[in-house]
GROMACS .gro file of C-alpha atoms in nm:
model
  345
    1UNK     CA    1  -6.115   3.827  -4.916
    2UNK     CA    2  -5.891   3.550  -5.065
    3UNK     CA    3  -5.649   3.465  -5.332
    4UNK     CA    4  -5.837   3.485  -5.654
    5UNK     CA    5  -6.042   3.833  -5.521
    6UNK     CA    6  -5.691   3.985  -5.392
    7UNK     CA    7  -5.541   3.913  -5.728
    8UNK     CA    8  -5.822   4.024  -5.923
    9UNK     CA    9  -5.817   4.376  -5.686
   10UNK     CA   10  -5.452   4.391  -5.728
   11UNK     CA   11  -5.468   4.345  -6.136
   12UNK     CA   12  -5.734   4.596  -6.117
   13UNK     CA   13  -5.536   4.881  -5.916
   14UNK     CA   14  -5.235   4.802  -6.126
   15UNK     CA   15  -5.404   4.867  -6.424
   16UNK     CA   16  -5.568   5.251  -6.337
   17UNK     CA   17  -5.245   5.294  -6.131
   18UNK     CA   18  -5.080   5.268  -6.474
   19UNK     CA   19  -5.299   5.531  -6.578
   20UNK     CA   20  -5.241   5.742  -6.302
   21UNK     CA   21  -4.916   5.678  -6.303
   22UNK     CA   22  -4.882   5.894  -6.703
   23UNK     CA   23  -5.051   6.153  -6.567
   24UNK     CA   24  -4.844   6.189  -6.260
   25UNK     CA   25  -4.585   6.230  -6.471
   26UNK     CA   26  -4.729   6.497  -6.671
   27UNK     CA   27  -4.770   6.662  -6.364
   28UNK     CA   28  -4.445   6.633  -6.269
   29UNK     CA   29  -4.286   6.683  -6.581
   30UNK     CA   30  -4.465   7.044  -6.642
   31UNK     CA   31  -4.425   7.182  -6.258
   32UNK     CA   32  -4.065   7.093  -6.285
   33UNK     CA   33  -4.007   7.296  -6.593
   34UNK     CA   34  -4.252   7.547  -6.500
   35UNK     CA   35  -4.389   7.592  -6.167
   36UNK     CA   36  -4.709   7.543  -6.297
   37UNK     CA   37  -4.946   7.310  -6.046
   38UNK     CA   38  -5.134   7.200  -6.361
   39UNK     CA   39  -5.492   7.103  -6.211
   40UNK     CA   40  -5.680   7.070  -6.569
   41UNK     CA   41  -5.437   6.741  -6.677
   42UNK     CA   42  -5.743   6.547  -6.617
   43UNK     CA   43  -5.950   6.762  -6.884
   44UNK     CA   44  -5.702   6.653  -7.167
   45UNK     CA   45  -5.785   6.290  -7.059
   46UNK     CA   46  -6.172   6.388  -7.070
   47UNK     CA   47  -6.126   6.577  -7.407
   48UNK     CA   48  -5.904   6.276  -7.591
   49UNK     CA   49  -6.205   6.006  -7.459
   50UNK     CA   50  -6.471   6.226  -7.579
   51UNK     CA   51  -6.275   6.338  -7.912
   52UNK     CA   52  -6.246   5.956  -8.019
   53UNK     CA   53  -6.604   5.882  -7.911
   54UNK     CA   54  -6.732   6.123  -8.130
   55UNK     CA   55  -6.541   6.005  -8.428
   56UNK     CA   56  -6.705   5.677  -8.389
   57UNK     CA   57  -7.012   5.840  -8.428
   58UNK     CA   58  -6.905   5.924  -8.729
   59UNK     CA   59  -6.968   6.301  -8.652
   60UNK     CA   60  -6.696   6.593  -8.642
   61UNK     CA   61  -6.559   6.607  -8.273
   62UNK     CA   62  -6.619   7.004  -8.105
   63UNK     CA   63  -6.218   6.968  -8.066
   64UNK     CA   64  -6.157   7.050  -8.381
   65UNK     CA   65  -6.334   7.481  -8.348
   66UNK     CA   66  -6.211   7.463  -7.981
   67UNK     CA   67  -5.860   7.360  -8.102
   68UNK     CA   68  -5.938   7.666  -8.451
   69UNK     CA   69  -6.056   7.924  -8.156
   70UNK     CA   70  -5.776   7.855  -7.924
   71UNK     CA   71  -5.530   7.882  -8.210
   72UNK     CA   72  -5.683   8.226  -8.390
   73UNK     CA   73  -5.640   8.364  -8.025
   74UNK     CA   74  -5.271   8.253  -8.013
   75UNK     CA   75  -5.245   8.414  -8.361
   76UNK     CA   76  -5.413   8.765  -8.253
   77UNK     CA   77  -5.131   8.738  -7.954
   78UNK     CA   78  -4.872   8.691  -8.206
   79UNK     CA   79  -4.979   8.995  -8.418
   80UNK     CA   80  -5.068   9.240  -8.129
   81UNK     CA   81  -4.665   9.079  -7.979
   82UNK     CA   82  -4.536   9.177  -8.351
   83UNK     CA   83  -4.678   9.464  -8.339
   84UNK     CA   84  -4.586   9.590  -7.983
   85UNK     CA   85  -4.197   9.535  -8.086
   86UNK     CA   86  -4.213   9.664  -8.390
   87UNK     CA   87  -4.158   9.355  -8.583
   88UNK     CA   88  -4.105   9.366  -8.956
   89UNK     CA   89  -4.457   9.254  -9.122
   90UNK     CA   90  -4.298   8.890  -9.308
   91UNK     CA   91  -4.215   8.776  -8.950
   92UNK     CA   92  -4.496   8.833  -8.766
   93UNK     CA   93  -4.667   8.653  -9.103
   94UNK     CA   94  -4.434   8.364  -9.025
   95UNK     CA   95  -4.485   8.337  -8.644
   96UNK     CA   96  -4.871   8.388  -8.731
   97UNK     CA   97  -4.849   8.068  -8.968
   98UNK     CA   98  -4.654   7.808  -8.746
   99UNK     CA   99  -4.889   7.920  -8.496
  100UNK     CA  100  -5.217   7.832  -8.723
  101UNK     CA  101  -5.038   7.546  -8.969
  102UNK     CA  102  -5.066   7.278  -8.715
  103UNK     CA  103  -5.432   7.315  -8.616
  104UNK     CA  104  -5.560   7.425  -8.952
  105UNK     CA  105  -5.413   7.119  -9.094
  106UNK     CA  106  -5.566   6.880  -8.811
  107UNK     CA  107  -5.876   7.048  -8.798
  108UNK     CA  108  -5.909   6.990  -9.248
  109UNK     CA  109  -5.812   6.624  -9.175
  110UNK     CA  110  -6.047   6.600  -8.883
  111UNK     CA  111  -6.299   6.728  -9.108
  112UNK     CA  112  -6.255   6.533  -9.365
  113UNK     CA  113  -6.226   6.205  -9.167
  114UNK     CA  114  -6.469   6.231  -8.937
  115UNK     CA  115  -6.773   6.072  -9.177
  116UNK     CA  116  -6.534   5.814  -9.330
  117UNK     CA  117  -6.557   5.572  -9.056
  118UNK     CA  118  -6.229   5.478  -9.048
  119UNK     CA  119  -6.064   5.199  -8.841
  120UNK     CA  120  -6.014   5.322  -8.440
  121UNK     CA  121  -5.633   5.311  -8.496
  122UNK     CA  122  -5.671   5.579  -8.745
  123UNK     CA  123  -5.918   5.808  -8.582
  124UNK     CA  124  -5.676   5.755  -8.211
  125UNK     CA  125  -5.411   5.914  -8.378
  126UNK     CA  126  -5.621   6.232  -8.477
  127UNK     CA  127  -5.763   6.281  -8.192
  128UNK     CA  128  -5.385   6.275  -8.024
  129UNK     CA  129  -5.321   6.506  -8.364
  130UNK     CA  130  -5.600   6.755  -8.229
  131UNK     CA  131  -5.619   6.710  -7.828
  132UNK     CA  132  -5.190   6.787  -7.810
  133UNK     CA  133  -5.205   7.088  -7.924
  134UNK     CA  134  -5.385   7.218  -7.641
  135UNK     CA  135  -5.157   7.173  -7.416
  136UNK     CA  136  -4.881   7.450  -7.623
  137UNK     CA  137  -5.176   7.667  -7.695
  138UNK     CA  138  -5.324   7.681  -7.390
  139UNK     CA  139  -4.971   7.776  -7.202
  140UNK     CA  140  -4.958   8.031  -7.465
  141UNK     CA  141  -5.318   8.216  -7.367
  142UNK     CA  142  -5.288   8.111  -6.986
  143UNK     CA  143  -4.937   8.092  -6.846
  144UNK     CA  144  -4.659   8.243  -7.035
  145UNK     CA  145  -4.726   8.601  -6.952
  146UNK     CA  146  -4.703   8.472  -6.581
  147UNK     CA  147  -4.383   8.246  -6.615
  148UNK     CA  148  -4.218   8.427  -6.354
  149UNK     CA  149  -4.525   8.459  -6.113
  150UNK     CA  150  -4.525   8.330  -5.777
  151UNK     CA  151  -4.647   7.946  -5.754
  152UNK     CA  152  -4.969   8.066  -5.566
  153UNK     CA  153  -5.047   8.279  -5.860
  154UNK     CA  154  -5.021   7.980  -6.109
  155UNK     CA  155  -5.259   7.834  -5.914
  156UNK     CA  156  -5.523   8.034  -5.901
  157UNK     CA  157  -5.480   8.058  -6.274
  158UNK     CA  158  -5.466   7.685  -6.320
  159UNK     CA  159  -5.797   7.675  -6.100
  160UNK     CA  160  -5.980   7.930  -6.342
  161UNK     CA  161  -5.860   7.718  -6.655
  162UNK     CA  162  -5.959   7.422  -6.512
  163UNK     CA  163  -6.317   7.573  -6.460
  164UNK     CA  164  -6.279   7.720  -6.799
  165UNK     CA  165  -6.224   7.389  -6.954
  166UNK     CA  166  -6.492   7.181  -6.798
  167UNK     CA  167  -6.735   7.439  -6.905
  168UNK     CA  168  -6.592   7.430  -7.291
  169UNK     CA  169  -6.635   7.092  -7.280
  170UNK     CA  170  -6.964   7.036  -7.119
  171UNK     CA  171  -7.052   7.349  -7.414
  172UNK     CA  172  -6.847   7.115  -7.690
  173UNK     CA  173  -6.980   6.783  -7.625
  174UNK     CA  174  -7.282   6.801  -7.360
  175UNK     CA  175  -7.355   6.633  -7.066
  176UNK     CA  176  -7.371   6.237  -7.233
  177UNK     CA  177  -7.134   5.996  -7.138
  178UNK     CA  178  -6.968   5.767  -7.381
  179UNK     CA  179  -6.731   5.426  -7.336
  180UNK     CA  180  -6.529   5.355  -7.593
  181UNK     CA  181  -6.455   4.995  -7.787
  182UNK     CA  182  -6.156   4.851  -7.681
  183UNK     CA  183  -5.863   4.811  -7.883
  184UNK     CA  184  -5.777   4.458  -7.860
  185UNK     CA  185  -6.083   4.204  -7.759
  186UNK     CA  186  -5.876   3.890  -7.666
  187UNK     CA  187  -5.927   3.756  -7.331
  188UNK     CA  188  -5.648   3.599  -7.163
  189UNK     CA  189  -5.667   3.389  -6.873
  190UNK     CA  190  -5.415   3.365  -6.547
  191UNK     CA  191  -5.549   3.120  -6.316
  192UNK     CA  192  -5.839   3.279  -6.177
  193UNK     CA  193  -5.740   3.622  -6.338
  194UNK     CA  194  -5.896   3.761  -6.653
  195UNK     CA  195  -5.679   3.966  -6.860
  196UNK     CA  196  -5.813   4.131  -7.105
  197UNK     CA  197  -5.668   4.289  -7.441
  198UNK     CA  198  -5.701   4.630  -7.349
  199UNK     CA  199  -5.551   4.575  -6.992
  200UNK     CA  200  -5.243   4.436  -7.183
  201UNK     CA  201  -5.253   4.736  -7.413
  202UNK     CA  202  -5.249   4.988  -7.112
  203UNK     CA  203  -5.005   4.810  -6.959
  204UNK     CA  204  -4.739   4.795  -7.279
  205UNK     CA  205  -4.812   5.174  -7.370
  206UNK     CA  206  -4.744   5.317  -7.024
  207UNK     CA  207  -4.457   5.122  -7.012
  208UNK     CA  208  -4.319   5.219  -7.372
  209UNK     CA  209  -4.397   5.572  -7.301
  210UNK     CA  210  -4.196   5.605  -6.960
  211UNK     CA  211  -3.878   5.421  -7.137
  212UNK     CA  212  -3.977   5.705  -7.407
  213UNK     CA  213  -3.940   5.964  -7.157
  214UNK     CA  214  -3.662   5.877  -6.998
  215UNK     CA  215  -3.489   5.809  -7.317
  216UNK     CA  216  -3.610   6.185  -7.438
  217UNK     CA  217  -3.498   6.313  -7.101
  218UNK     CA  218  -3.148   6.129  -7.152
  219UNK     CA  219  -3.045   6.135  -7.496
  220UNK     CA  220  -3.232   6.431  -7.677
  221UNK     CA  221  -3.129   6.802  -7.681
  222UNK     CA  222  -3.468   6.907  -7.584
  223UNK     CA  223  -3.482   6.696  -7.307
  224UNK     CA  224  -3.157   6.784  -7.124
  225UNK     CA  225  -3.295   7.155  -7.216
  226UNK     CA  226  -3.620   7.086  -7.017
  227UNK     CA  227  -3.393   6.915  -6.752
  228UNK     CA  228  -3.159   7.233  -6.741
  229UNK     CA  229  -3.487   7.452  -6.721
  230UNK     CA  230  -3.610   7.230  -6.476
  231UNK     CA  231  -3.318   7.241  -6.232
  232UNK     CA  232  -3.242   7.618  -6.275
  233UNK     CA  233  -3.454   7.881  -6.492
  234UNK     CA  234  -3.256   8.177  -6.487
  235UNK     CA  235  -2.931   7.912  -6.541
  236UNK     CA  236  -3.072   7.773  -6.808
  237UNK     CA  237  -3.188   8.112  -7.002
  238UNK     CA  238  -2.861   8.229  -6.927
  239UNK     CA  239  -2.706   7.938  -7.092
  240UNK     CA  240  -2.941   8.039  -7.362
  241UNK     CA  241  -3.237   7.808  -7.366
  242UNK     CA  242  -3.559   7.986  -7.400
  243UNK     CA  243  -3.801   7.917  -7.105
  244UNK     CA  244  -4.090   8.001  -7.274
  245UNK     CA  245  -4.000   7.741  -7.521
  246UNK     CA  246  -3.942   7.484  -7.242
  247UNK     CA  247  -4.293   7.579  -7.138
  248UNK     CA  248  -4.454   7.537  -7.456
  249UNK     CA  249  -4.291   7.179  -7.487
  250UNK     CA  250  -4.348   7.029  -7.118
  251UNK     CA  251  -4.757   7.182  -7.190
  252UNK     CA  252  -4.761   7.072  -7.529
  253UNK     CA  253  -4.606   6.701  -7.416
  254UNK     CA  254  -4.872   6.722  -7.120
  255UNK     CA  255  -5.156   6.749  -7.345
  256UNK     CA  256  -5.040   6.469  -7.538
  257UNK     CA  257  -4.999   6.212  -7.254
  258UNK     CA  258  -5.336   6.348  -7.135
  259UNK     CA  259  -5.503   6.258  -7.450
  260UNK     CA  260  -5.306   5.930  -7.489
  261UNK     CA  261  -5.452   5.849  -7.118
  262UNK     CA  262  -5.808   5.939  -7.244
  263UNK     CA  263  -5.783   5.701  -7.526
  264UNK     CA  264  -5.621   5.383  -7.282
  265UNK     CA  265  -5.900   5.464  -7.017
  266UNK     CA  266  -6.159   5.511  -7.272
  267UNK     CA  267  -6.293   5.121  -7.317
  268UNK     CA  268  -6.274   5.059  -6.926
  269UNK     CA  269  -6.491   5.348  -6.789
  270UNK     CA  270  -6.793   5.551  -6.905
  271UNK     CA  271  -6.677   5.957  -6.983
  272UNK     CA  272  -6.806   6.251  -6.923
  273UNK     CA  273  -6.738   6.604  -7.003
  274UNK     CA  274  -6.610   6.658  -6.650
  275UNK     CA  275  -6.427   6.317  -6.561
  276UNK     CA  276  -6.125   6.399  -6.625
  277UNK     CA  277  -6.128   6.606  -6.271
  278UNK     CA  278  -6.106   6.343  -6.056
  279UNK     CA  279  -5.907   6.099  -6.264
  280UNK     CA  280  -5.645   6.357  -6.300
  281UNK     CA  281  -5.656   6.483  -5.928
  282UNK     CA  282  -5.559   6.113  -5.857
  283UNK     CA  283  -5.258   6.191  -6.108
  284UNK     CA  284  -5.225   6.485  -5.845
  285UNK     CA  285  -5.169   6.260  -5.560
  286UNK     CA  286  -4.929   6.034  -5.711
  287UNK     CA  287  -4.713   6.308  -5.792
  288UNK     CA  288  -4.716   6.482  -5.415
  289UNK     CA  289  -4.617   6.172  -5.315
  290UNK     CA  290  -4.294   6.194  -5.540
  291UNK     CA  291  -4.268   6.591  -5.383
  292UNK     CA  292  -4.376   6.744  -5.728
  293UNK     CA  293  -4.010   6.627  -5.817
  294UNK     CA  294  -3.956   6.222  -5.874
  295UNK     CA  295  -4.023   6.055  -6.181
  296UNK     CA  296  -3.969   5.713  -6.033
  297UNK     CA  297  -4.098   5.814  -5.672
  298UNK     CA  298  -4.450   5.914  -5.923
  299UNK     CA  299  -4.451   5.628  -6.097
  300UNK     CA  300  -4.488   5.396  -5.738
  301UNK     CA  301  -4.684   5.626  -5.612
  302UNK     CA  302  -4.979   5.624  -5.880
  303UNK     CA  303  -4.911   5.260  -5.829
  304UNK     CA  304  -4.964   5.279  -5.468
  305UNK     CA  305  -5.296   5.519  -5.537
  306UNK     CA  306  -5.412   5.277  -5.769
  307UNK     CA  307  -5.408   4.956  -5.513
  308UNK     CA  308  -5.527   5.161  -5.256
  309UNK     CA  309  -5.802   5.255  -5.458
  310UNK     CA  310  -5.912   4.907  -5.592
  311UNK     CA  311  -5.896   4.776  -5.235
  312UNK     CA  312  -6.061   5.052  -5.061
  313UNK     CA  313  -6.330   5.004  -5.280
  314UNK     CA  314  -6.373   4.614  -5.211
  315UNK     CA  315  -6.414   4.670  -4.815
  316UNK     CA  316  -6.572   5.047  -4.819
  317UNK     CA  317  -6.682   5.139  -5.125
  318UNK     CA  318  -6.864   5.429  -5.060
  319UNK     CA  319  -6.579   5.567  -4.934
  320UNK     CA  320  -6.310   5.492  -5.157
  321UNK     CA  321  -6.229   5.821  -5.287
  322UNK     CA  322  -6.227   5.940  -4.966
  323UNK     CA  323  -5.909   5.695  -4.849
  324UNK     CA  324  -5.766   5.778  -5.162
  325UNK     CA  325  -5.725   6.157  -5.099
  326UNK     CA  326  -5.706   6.133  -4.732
  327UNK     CA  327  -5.354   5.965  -4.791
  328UNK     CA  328  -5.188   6.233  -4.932
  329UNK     CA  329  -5.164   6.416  -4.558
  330UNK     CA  330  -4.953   6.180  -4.415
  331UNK     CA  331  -4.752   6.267  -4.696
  332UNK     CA  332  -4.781   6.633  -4.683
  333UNK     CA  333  -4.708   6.604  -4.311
  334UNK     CA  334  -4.401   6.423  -4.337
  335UNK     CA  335  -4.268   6.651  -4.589
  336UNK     CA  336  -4.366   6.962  -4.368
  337UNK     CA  337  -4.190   6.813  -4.097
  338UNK     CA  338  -3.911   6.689  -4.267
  339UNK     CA  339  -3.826   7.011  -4.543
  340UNK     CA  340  -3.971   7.299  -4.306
  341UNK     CA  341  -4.121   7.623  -4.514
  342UNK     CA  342  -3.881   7.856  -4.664
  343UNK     CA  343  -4.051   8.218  -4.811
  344UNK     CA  344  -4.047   8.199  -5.177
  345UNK     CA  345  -3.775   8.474  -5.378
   0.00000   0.00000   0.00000
C-alpha cells in the first residue's frame, strides 16, 4: 500500500459510495414516510441497467409488459375499489385512466423506439420513463392495503416482493449479464489517478440529485407533505394530507432513483437479473447507519461503506463483502444500547 494505490482505492470507494449513497436515501426517504423497510431498491437498479441494455440491442426491453401487467392489475384494483364504494361509473373511468395513461403511453414510445437506435441519452430517459413507475405501482399492489401494519409485517411483505421481483426479472430478461457504454469516454488524469468520464458523471448526478432533494424537501408542497407524513402519520392525515398519496410518491420517487442508479452503475459493472440484491443491501447499510432516519448521516455512511469496501477488497478480497456487512453490528449495537426497545402501538 502507498500513495498512488490508496488514492486510486479511495477514488474507487468514493465513486460506488456515491452510488450507495442514492440508494440509501431511497431507503430512507420511503421508510420515513412509510414504514416500509424497502429490501427490493436494489431490483429497480437491476431493472433500469438491464432496461437500457436491451435498448441498445435494439430490441423492446420486458419492462415495458411487466410495467402493462403491473398497471392492468392496478386498474382491476381501481374498478373492484369503485365498485366496492359504490362509485359513480365516469369516476372510476377516470381513476382507471390516470392509472393506465402513464404506462400505456411509455410502453407505445418504448415500442416504437426500441428498433430506432437512438442515441443512449434518449433511450436513458425511457427507461427512467418505464422503470419509475414501478415504484407507485408496485406500492399500490403490495403495500397500501397494509399502510397501517406493523413494521414486521412490511417486512415480510417486502421480502416476498423482493423474491417476486428477482424472479420477474430473471423471467423478463434471463440469466445474461450485460455492461453498458459509458456516457462520457474522456479520460482525465490526477497525478497518478485516472478519472474517467463516467466517474465524473456519477459524481455530478448524485450530487445534483441530493441538492434536488433537499431543495424538493425544502421548498415544494409535496415535500413538506412527505416531511409532515414522515414525522407524524395520523398528524399529517389529520391536517389533511393523504398518506396513501405520500406513499405512492416516496415509492414512485424510489423507483426513479433506483433506475437512475442502474443507469450511473451500468458502464462500471457487468448486470444481472439479480444484482441489484446486493448493491442495494449495501444501500441498506448506509442507511442503518443514519438509524433509518438521517439524510446527511446516509449520505456519509454509504460513503463510509463504499471506502470500506474498496479497501477491504485490496487487503482481503475474498472477504470483502463480508467486512462490509459485518459493520453494521457495531452499529446496531450501539443503537440498542443507546435507544433501548420500546413495544410498537
Amino acid at each position: 500500500m502507498d500513495f498512488s494505490i490508496a488514492g486510486i482505492l479511495a477514488l474507487d470507494g468514493l465513486t460506488n459510495g456515491a452510488i450507495y449513497a442514492l440508494l440509501a436515501l431511497a431507503t430512507v426517504l420511503v421508510f420515513a414516510v412509510t414504514r416500509v423497510i424497502f429490501i427490493p431498491q436494489g431490483e429497480f437498479v437491476a431493472f433500469g441497467a438491464l432496461t437500457l441494455a436491451i435498448f441498445q440491442t435494439g430490441k423492446v426491453p420486458g419492462t415495458v409488459w411487466f410495467l402493462l401487467v403491473l398497471a392492468g392489475l392496478a386498474a382491476i384494483g381501481d374498478v373492484v375499489e369503485g365498485v366496492r364504494h359504490k362509485f359513480a361509473a365516469p369516476r372510476i373511468a377516470r381513476t382507471v385512466l390516470r392509472t393506465l395513461a402513464w404506462p400505456v403511453i411509455a410502453s407505445a414510445v418504448a415500442w416504437w423506439a426500441a428498433p430506432k437506435g437512438f442515441p443512449i441519452l434518449v433511450q436513458a430517459l425511457l427507461t427512467v420513463a418505464l422503470v419509475a413507475p414501478f415504484g407507485n405501482l408496485i406500492y399500490r399492489l403490495a403495500y397500501e392495503s397494509l399502510a397501517d401494519a406493523s413494521v414486521l409485517v412490511l417486512l415480510i411483505v417486502s421480502v416476498g416482493v423482493h423474491f417476486a421481483l428477482v424472479g420477474l426479472g430473471l423471467y423478463f430478461f434471463g440469466a445474461e449479464g450485460y455492461r453498458n457504454p459509458s456516457f462520457w469516454d474522456t479520460r482525465f488524469s490526477l497525478g497518478p489517478l485516472a478519472l474517467t468520464g463516467q466517474t465524473v458523471i456519477i459524481f455530478i448526478a448524485s450530487i445534483a440529485l441530493i441538492v434536488l432533494l433537499f431543495l424538493f424537501f425544502e421548498r415544494t408542497l409535496a415535500g413538506k407533505a412527505l416531511r409532515a407524513t414522515a414525522v407524524n402519520r395520523v398528524g399529517a392525515r389529520l391536517m389533511g394530507i393523504s398518506s396513501n398519496s405520500a406513499g405512492r410518491l416516496a415509492f414512485t420517487m424510489a423507483a426513479f432513483i433506483g433506475a437512475l442508479s442502474g443507469l450511473l452503475i451500468g458502464p462500471t459493472t457487468t448486470v444481472f437479473y439479480d444484482s441489484g440484491f446486493l448493491i442495494g443491501l449495501k444501500g441498506f447499510v448506509a442507511a442503518v447507519f443514519a438509524g433509518l432516519s438521517s439524510y446527511p448521516l446516509a449520505l456519509v455512511g454509504a460513503l463510509g461503506v463504499g471506502l470500506l469496501e474498496s479497501f477491504g477488497s485490496f487487503w482481503a478480497s475474498s472477504f470483502k463483502e463480508v467486512i462490509v456487512f459485518s459493520s453494521i453490528l457495531p452499529v446496531l449495537l450501539w443503537r440498542s444500547l443507546r435507544d433501548p426497545h420500546s413495544e410498537e402501538h
